mmCIF file of C-alpha atoms and ligand atoms in Angstrom:
data_model
loop_
_atom_site.group_PDB
_atom_site.id
_atom_site.type_symbol
_atom_site.label_atom_id
_atom_site.label_comp_id
_atom_site.label_asym_id
_atom_site.label_seq_id
_atom_site.Cartn_x
_atom_site.Cartn_y
_atom_site.Cartn_z
ATOM 1 C CA UNK B 69 -85.108 -16.675 -103.501
ATOM 2 C CA UNK B 70 -87.032 -19.017 -100.948
ATOM 3 C CA UNK B 71 -90.162 -21.357 -100.384
ATOM 4 C CA UNK B 72 -92.290 -20.072 -97.654
ATOM 5 C CA UNK B 73 -92.836 -22.994 -94.823
ATOM 6 C CA UNK B 74 -96.486 -22.415 -93.685
ATOM 7 C CA UNK B 75 -96.833 -21.959 -90.081
ATOM 8 C CA UNK B 76 -98.437 -24.826 -87.743
ATOM 9 C CA UNK B 77 -98.627 -27.881 -89.567
ATOM 10 C CA UNK B 78 -95.119 -28.023 -90.774
ATOM 11 C CA UNK B 79 -96.955 -27.780 -94.710
ATOM 12 C CA UNK B 80 -94.368 -26.537 -96.777
ATOM 13 C CA UNK B 81 -96.220 -23.671 -98.631
ATOM 14 C CA UNK B 82 -94.656 -23.752 -102.217
ATOM 15 C CA UNK B 83 -95.171 -20.430 -103.151
ATOM 16 C CA UNK B 84 -91.966 -19.325 -104.131
ATOM 17 C CA UNK B 85 -91.070 -15.540 -102.643
ATOM 18 C CA UNK B 86 -88.442 -13.180 -104.041
ATOM 19 C CA UNK B 87 -86.045 -11.536 -101.984
ATOM 20 C CA UNK B 88 -86.248 -7.757 -102.868
ATOM 21 C CA UNK B 89 -82.089 -7.172 -104.701
ATOM 22 C CA UNK B 90 -80.194 -4.093 -105.018
ATOM 23 C CA UNK B 91 -81.021 -2.324 -108.264
ATOM 24 C CA UNK B 92 -84.346 -4.646 -108.916
ATOM 25 C CA UNK B 93 -87.684 -2.291 -108.474
ATOM 26 C CA UNK B 94 -90.274 -3.322 -106.739
ATOM 27 C CA UNK B 95 -92.769 -3.914 -109.424
ATOM 28 C CA UNK B 96 -90.091 -5.996 -110.935
ATOM 29 C CA UNK B 97 -89.446 -8.641 -107.910
ATOM 30 C CA UNK B 98 -93.541 -8.359 -108.155
ATOM 31 C CA UNK B 99 -93.792 -9.210 -111.487
ATOM 32 C CA UNK B 100 -90.609 -12.161 -111.290
ATOM 33 C CA UNK B 101 -92.830 -13.377 -108.463
ATOM 34 C CA UNK B 102 -95.937 -13.826 -110.048
ATOM 35 C CA UNK B 103 -94.332 -15.842 -112.799
ATOM 36 C CA UNK B 104 -92.337 -17.955 -111.501
ATOM 37 C CA UNK B 105 -95.640 -19.042 -108.877
ATOM 38 C CA UNK B 106 -97.702 -18.897 -111.881
ATOM 39 C CA UNK B 107 -99.174 -22.205 -112.808
ATOM 40 C CA UNK B 108 -99.874 -21.565 -116.725
ATOM 41 C CA UNK B 109 -96.182 -20.524 -116.890
ATOM 42 C CA UNK B 110 -95.284 -23.850 -115.373
ATOM 43 C CA UNK B 111 -97.269 -25.060 -118.022
ATOM 44 C CA UNK B 112 -96.071 -23.976 -120.840
ATOM 45 C CA UNK B 113 -92.597 -24.960 -119.594
ATOM 46 C CA UNK B 114 -93.171 -28.592 -119.197
ATOM 47 C CA UNK B 115 -95.081 -28.300 -122.472
ATOM 48 C CA UNK B 116 -93.135 -26.444 -124.891
ATOM 49 C CA UNK B 117 -95.165 -23.343 -125.445
ATOM 50 C CA UNK B 118 -93.083 -20.066 -125.634
ATOM 51 C CA UNK B 119 -95.305 -18.209 -123.489
ATOM 52 C CA UNK B 120 -98.571 -18.941 -121.030
ATOM 53 C CA UNK B 121 -100.653 -16.826 -123.796
ATOM 54 C CA UNK B 122 -100.847 -20.016 -125.015
ATOM 55 C CA UNK B 123 -103.406 -21.457 -122.504
ATOM 56 C CA UNK B 124 -106.073 -18.528 -123.716
ATOM 57 C CA UNK B 125 -106.716 -19.812 -127.396
ATOM 58 C CA UNK B 126 -106.475 -23.160 -125.947
ATOM 59 C CA UNK B 127 -108.935 -22.731 -123.778
ATOM 60 C CA UNK B 128 -110.944 -20.340 -125.978
ATOM 61 C CA UNK B 129 -111.068 -23.077 -129.076
ATOM 62 C CA UNK B 130 -111.843 -25.809 -126.605
ATOM 63 C CA UNK B 131 -114.901 -24.243 -126.010
ATOM 64 C CA UNK B 132 -115.757 -23.100 -129.584
ATOM 65 C CA UNK B 133 -113.695 -25.448 -131.506
ATOM 66 C CA UNK B 134 -112.687 -23.009 -134.484
ATOM 67 C CA UNK B 135 -109.110 -24.727 -134.857
ATOM 68 C CA UNK B 136 -110.063 -27.677 -136.525
ATOM 69 C CA UNK B 137 -108.103 -30.211 -139.060
ATOM 70 C CA UNK B 138 -107.303 -28.594 -142.151
ATOM 71 C CA UNK B 139 -108.743 -24.613 -141.233
ATOM 72 C CA UNK B 140 -106.642 -21.646 -142.156
ATOM 73 C CA UNK B 141 -105.647 -19.554 -139.352
ATOM 74 C CA UNK B 142 -104.316 -16.181 -139.991
ATOM 75 C CA UNK B 143 -102.496 -14.876 -136.094
ATOM 76 C CA UNK B 144 -102.052 -11.220 -135.413
ATOM 77 C CA UNK B 145 -99.534 -10.211 -133.292
ATOM 78 C CA UNK B 146 -98.094 -13.721 -132.678
ATOM 79 C CA UNK B 147 -94.551 -13.265 -131.199
ATOM 80 C CA UNK B 148 -93.705 -14.687 -129.522
ATOM 81 C CA UNK B 149 -95.788 -17.767 -130.643
ATOM 82 C CA UNK B 150 -97.665 -19.253 -128.087
ATOM 83 C CA UNK B 151 -100.908 -19.218 -130.364
ATOM 84 C CA UNK B 152 -99.349 -20.445 -133.854
ATOM 85 C CA UNK B 153 -97.563 -23.270 -131.934
ATOM 86 C CA UNK B 154 -101.127 -24.219 -130.778
ATOM 87 C CA UNK B 155 -102.625 -23.890 -133.893
ATOM 88 C CA UNK B 156 -100.085 -25.905 -136.189
ATOM 89 C CA UNK B 157 -101.322 -28.314 -133.387
ATOM 90 C CA UNK B 158 -104.764 -28.315 -134.195
ATOM 91 C CA UNK B 159 -105.267 -27.284 -137.662
ATOM 92 C CA UNK B 160 -102.659 -30.320 -138.642
ATOM 93 C CA UNK B 161 -100.272 -27.930 -140.752
ATOM 94 C CA UNK B 162 -97.412 -29.943 -140.508
ATOM 95 C CA UNK B 163 -100.025 -32.965 -141.239
ATOM 96 C CA UNK B 164 -98.661 -35.658 -138.532
ATOM 97 C CA UNK B 165 -102.345 -36.617 -137.910
ATOM 98 C CA UNK B 166 -103.224 -39.087 -140.907
ATOM 99 C CA UNK B 167 -106.039 -38.733 -142.714
ATOM 100 C CA UNK B 168 -106.689 -35.540 -141.541
ATOM 101 C CA UNK B 169 -107.191 -32.558 -143.595
ATOM 102 C CA UNK B 170 -104.156 -30.260 -143.463
ATOM 103 C CA UNK B 171 -104.537 -26.763 -141.982
ATOM 104 C CA UNK B 172 -102.244 -23.362 -142.135
ATOM 105 C CA UNK B 173 -101.014 -20.978 -139.629
ATOM 106 C CA UNK B 174 -99.919 -17.890 -141.205
ATOM 107 C CA UNK B 175 -98.458 -15.415 -138.364
ATOM 108 C CA UNK B 176 -97.387 -11.764 -138.078
ATOM 109 C CA UNK B 177 -95.785 -9.640 -135.215
ATOM 110 C CA UNK B 178 -94.186 -5.840 -135.242
ATOM 111 C CA UNK B 179 -91.367 -8.345 -133.381
ATOM 112 C CA UNK B 180 -89.054 -10.570 -135.282
ATOM 113 C CA UNK B 181 -90.726 -14.340 -134.230
ATOM 114 C CA UNK B 182 -88.308 -17.576 -134.140
ATOM 115 C CA UNK B 183 -89.596 -19.785 -136.778
ATOM 116 C CA UNK B 184 -92.181 -21.788 -135.727
ATOM 117 C CA UNK B 185 -92.595 -25.117 -137.419
ATOM 118 C CA UNK B 186 -95.579 -25.504 -139.685
ATOM 119 C CA UNK B 187 -96.371 -21.644 -139.539
ATOM 120 C CA UNK B 188 -95.348 -19.426 -141.843
ATOM 121 C CA UNK B 189 -94.252 -16.149 -139.765
ATOM 122 C CA UNK B 190 -93.736 -12.309 -140.945
ATOM 123 C CA UNK B 191 -92.100 -9.113 -138.823
ATOM 124 C CA UNK B 192 -94.888 -6.837 -139.786
ATOM 125 C CA UNK B 193 -96.113 -3.895 -138.125
ATOM 126 C CA UNK B 194 -100.042 -4.119 -138.844
ATOM 127 C CA UNK B 195 -101.024 -0.498 -138.296
ATOM 128 C CA UNK B 196 -98.522 0.689 -141.422
ATOM 129 C CA UNK B 197 -99.900 1.368 -144.707
ATOM 130 C CA UNK B 198 -100.852 -1.422 -146.853
ATOM 131 C CA UNK B 199 -100.602 -4.050 -143.749
ATOM 132 C CA UNK B 200 -103.622 -5.494 -144.455
ATOM 133 C CA UNK B 201 -102.504 -5.918 -148.363
ATOM 134 C CA UNK B 202 -99.466 -7.507 -146.950
ATOM 135 C CA UNK B 203 -100.943 -10.275 -145.207
ATOM 136 C CA UNK B 204 -103.503 -10.947 -147.993
ATOM 137 C CA UNK B 205 -100.890 -11.712 -150.914
ATOM 138 C CA UNK B 206 -99.128 -13.925 -148.324
ATOM 139 C CA UNK B 207 -102.154 -15.563 -147.225
ATOM 140 C CA UNK B 208 -103.022 -16.080 -151.247
ATOM 141 C CA UNK B 209 -106.538 -16.961 -150.619
ATOM 142 C CA UNK B 210 -109.536 -17.050 -147.793
ATOM 143 C CA UNK B 211 -109.278 -18.323 -144.381
ATOM 144 C CA UNK B 212 -111.307 -19.702 -141.656
ATOM 145 C CA UNK B 213 -109.886 -18.031 -138.872
ATOM 146 C CA UNK B 214 -108.527 -15.135 -138.122
ATOM 147 C CA UNK B 215 -107.427 -14.536 -134.780
ATOM 148 C CA UNK B 216 -105.373 -11.617 -133.104
ATOM 149 C CA UNK B 217 -103.608 -11.115 -129.678
ATOM 150 C CA UNK B 218 -102.384 -7.878 -130.561
ATOM 151 C CA UNK B 219 -101.148 -5.621 -127.586
ATOM 152 C CA UNK B 220 -99.504 -2.362 -127.825
ATOM 153 C CA UNK B 221 -97.079 -1.556 -124.904
ATOM 154 C CA UNK B 222 -98.666 -0.007 -122.036
ATOM 155 C CA UNK B 223 -98.709 3.395 -121.775
ATOM 156 C CA UNK B 224 -99.556 3.318 -118.318
ATOM 157 C CA UNK B 225 -102.831 5.611 -119.255
ATOM 158 C CA UNK B 226 -105.230 3.271 -119.213
ATOM 159 C CA UNK B 227 -107.961 4.790 -121.150
ATOM 160 C CA UNK B 228 -105.331 5.491 -124.008
ATOM 161 C CA UNK B 229 -104.164 1.648 -123.841
ATOM 162 C CA UNK B 230 -107.807 0.939 -123.931
ATOM 163 C CA UNK B 231 -108.167 3.106 -127.059
ATOM 164 C CA UNK B 232 -104.900 2.031 -128.633
ATOM 165 C CA UNK B 233 -106.494 -1.922 -128.720
ATOM 166 C CA UNK B 234 -109.432 -1.084 -129.624
ATOM 167 C CA UNK B 235 -107.943 0.408 -132.814
ATOM 168 C CA UNK B 236 -105.804 -3.045 -133.418
ATOM 169 C CA UNK B 237 -108.671 -5.087 -133.197
ATOM 170 C CA UNK B 238 -111.052 -2.968 -135.424
ATOM 171 C CA UNK B 239 -108.090 -2.832 -138.046
ATOM 172 C CA UNK B 240 -108.325 -6.910 -137.105
ATOM 173 C CA UNK B 241 -111.909 -7.439 -137.971
ATOM 174 C CA UNK B 242 -111.398 -5.568 -141.148
ATOM 175 C CA UNK B 243 -108.703 -7.552 -142.314
ATOM 176 C CA UNK B 244 -111.208 -10.319 -141.200
ATOM 177 C CA UNK B 245 -113.898 -9.266 -143.068
ATOM 178 C CA UNK B 246 -111.605 -9.170 -146.523
ATOM 179 C CA UNK B 247 -110.852 -12.783 -146.077
ATOM 180 C CA UNK B 248 -113.034 -14.914 -143.938
ATOM 181 C CA UNK B 249 -114.660 -17.569 -145.640
ATOM 182 C CA UNK B 250 -118.304 -18.166 -144.724
ATOM 183 C CA UNK B 251 -118.882 -19.559 -141.339
ATOM 184 C CA UNK B 252 -115.508 -18.295 -140.106
ATOM 185 C CA UNK B 253 -114.242 -17.173 -137.051
ATOM 186 C CA UNK B 254 -112.730 -13.996 -135.842
ATOM 187 C CA UNK B 255 -110.988 -13.926 -132.165
ATOM 188 C CA UNK B 256 -109.367 -10.818 -131.219
ATOM 189 C CA UNK B 257 -108.344 -9.226 -127.266
ATOM 190 C CA UNK B 258 -110.211 -6.059 -126.478
ATOM 191 C CA UNK B 259 -109.855 -4.286 -122.881
ATOM 192 C CA UNK B 260 -112.652 -3.399 -121.062
ATOM 193 C CA UNK B 261 -113.445 0.329 -121.365
ATOM 194 C CA UNK B 262 -115.992 1.517 -122.988
ATOM 195 C CA UNK B 263 -115.527 2.121 -127.007
ATOM 196 C CA UNK B 264 -115.990 -1.298 -127.012
ATOM 197 C CA UNK B 265 -119.413 -1.302 -128.059
ATOM 198 C CA UNK B 266 -119.043 0.004 -131.517
ATOM 199 C CA UNK B 267 -116.555 -2.699 -132.887
ATOM 200 C CA UNK B 268 -119.343 -4.918 -130.880
ATOM 201 C CA UNK B 269 -122.401 -3.487 -133.324
ATOM 202 C CA UNK B 270 -119.779 -3.872 -136.230
ATOM 203 C CA UNK B 271 -119.247 -7.670 -135.854
ATOM 204 C CA UNK B 272 -123.045 -8.651 -134.733
ATOM 205 C CA UNK B 273 -124.199 -7.692 -137.809
ATOM 206 C CA UNK B 274 -121.007 -9.787 -140.075
ATOM 207 C CA UNK B 275 -121.125 -12.780 -137.970
ATOM 208 C CA UNK B 276 -124.095 -15.001 -136.614
ATOM 209 C CA UNK B 277 -122.774 -14.693 -132.961
ATOM 210 C CA UNK B 278 -120.783 -12.739 -131.272
ATOM 211 C CA UNK B 279 -119.684 -13.526 -127.196
ATOM 212 C CA UNK B 280 -117.073 -12.013 -124.855
ATOM 213 C CA UNK B 281 -114.759 -14.319 -122.633
ATOM 214 C CA UNK B 282 -112.723 -14.556 -120.478
ATOM 215 C CA UNK B 283 -110.779 -17.376 -120.687
ATOM 216 C CA UNK B 284 -109.382 -18.703 -116.962
ATOM 217 C CA UNK B 285 -105.687 -18.213 -118.534
ATOM 218 C CA UNK B 286 -106.515 -14.710 -118.705
ATOM 219 C CA UNK B 287 -105.098 -12.865 -115.174
ATOM 220 C CA UNK B 288 -108.563 -12.031 -113.173
ATOM 221 C CA UNK B 289 -106.219 -8.452 -112.627
ATOM 222 C CA UNK B 290 -105.997 -7.755 -116.316
ATOM 223 C CA UNK B 291 -109.273 -5.958 -118.033
ATOM 224 C CA UNK B 292 -108.258 -8.223 -120.844
ATOM 225 C CA UNK B 293 -111.240 -10.163 -122.371
ATOM 226 C CA UNK B 294 -111.740 -11.885 -126.082
ATOM 227 C CA UNK B 295 -114.503 -11.336 -128.403
ATOM 228 C CA UNK B 296 -115.457 -14.819 -130.724
ATOM 229 C CA UNK B 297 -117.394 -13.948 -133.506
ATOM 230 C CA UNK B 298 -118.894 -17.803 -134.815
ATOM 231 C CA UNK B 299 -120.211 -17.980 -138.331
ATOM 232 C CA UNK B 300 -119.456 -14.977 -140.712
ATOM 233 C CA UNK B 301 -121.765 -13.987 -143.093
ATOM 234 C CA UNK B 302 -119.350 -13.286 -145.996
HETATM 235 C C1 LIG T 1298 -99.750 -10.904 -126.133
HETATM 236 S S1 LIG T 1298 -98.309 -10.343 -127.087
HETATM 237 C C2 LIG T 1298 -98.752 -11.987 -128.127
HETATM 238 C C3 LIG T 1298 -98.763 -13.049 -127.948
HETATM 239 C C4 LIG T 1298 -98.974 -14.345 -128.439
HETATM 240 N N1 LIG T 1298 -100.585 -14.677 -129.160
HETATM 241 C C5 LIG T 1298 -98.490 -15.592 -128.448
HETATM 242 O O1 LIG T 1298 -99.106 -16.641 -127.973
HETATM 243 O O2 LIG T 1298 -97.378 -15.730 -128.407
HETATM 244 C C6 LIG T 1298 -99.212 -9.114 -127.694
HETATM 245 C C7 LIG T 1298 -98.196 -9.130 -129.439
HETATM 246 O O3 LIG T 1298 -99.345 -7.907 -130.013
HETATM 247 C C8 LIG T 1298 -97.928 -7.505 -131.135
HETATM 248 N N2 LIG T 1298 -98.379 -6.097 -131.593
HETATM 249 C C9 LIG T 1298 -98.481 -4.945 -131.255
HETATM 250 N N3 LIG T 1298 -98.937 -4.149 -132.050
HETATM 251 C C10 LIG T 1298 -98.429 -4.674 -133.402
HETATM 252 C C11 LIG T 1298 -99.325 -3.959 -134.642
HETATM 253 N N4 LIG T 1298 -99.444 -3.118 -134.522
HETATM 254 N N5 LIG T 1298 -98.489 -5.047 -135.967
HETATM 255 C C12 LIG T 1298 -97.864 -6.144 -135.276
HETATM 256 N N6 LIG T 1298 -97.927 -7.033 -134.015
HETATM 257 C C13 LIG T 1298 -98.488 -5.841 -133.387
HETATM 258 C C14 LIG T 1298 -96.494 -7.335 -130.044
HETATM 259 O O4 LIG T 1298 -95.537 -7.035 -130.781
HETATM 260 C C15 LIG T 1298 -96.720 -8.450 -129.248
HETATM 261 O O5 LIG T 1298 -96.184 -9.739 -129.739
#
């Protein structure tokens, strides 16, 4: 690994360059280089977040303000836990903001999640039969926010990945229709690719406003975007 010196002015270019190593694929070298040079990865480390994804929900919340003190949040596909960490702080799940309402955060993921103070997490495949019933039982009532960052591991086939993520997003939306309180918010990751139109139509029937957003923390070379539906009609 080295930092490159830029030519001419004697100034250091602080971009980290990773040398290829025997046994390491080029794609891994490029991934490592991108991680080491990504300002969001650095910020996540400095601010104690479990991943750069935390900044996506922070930026979406800056814009739409759904993670308010007292909110009850369901986070689908929550591992390793960056979104939960943001939600815990913003909804005041630990009661740290005195005089403000105390919220709750329930996270589920296919993978095991390291415990997060202030959040309840469960390992669950949200696509298995009765998964939504399990989430409803854990929730034990209504939610103000249902958010999903679920993404299946890439198959390498763009269209397949797109259809899979839409299926995850639709499953999350159906849970939202069942548990959201009137006025509630639904946020979900989608990939641009064509099939998201039907989901948009459905969301538009159920929510007052539906928009697609690509927060700055979402990498520009990724087709990922987020649908934010606010004002659940109940
Ligand atoms: C991009 S990561 C989520 C990152 C998370 N928002 C954070 O801030 O740490 C996507 C997650 O979706 C999860 N996932 C994919 N399919 C799922 C499914 N069927 N049920 C539950 N979780 C799923 C993956 O295990 C993965 O942890």
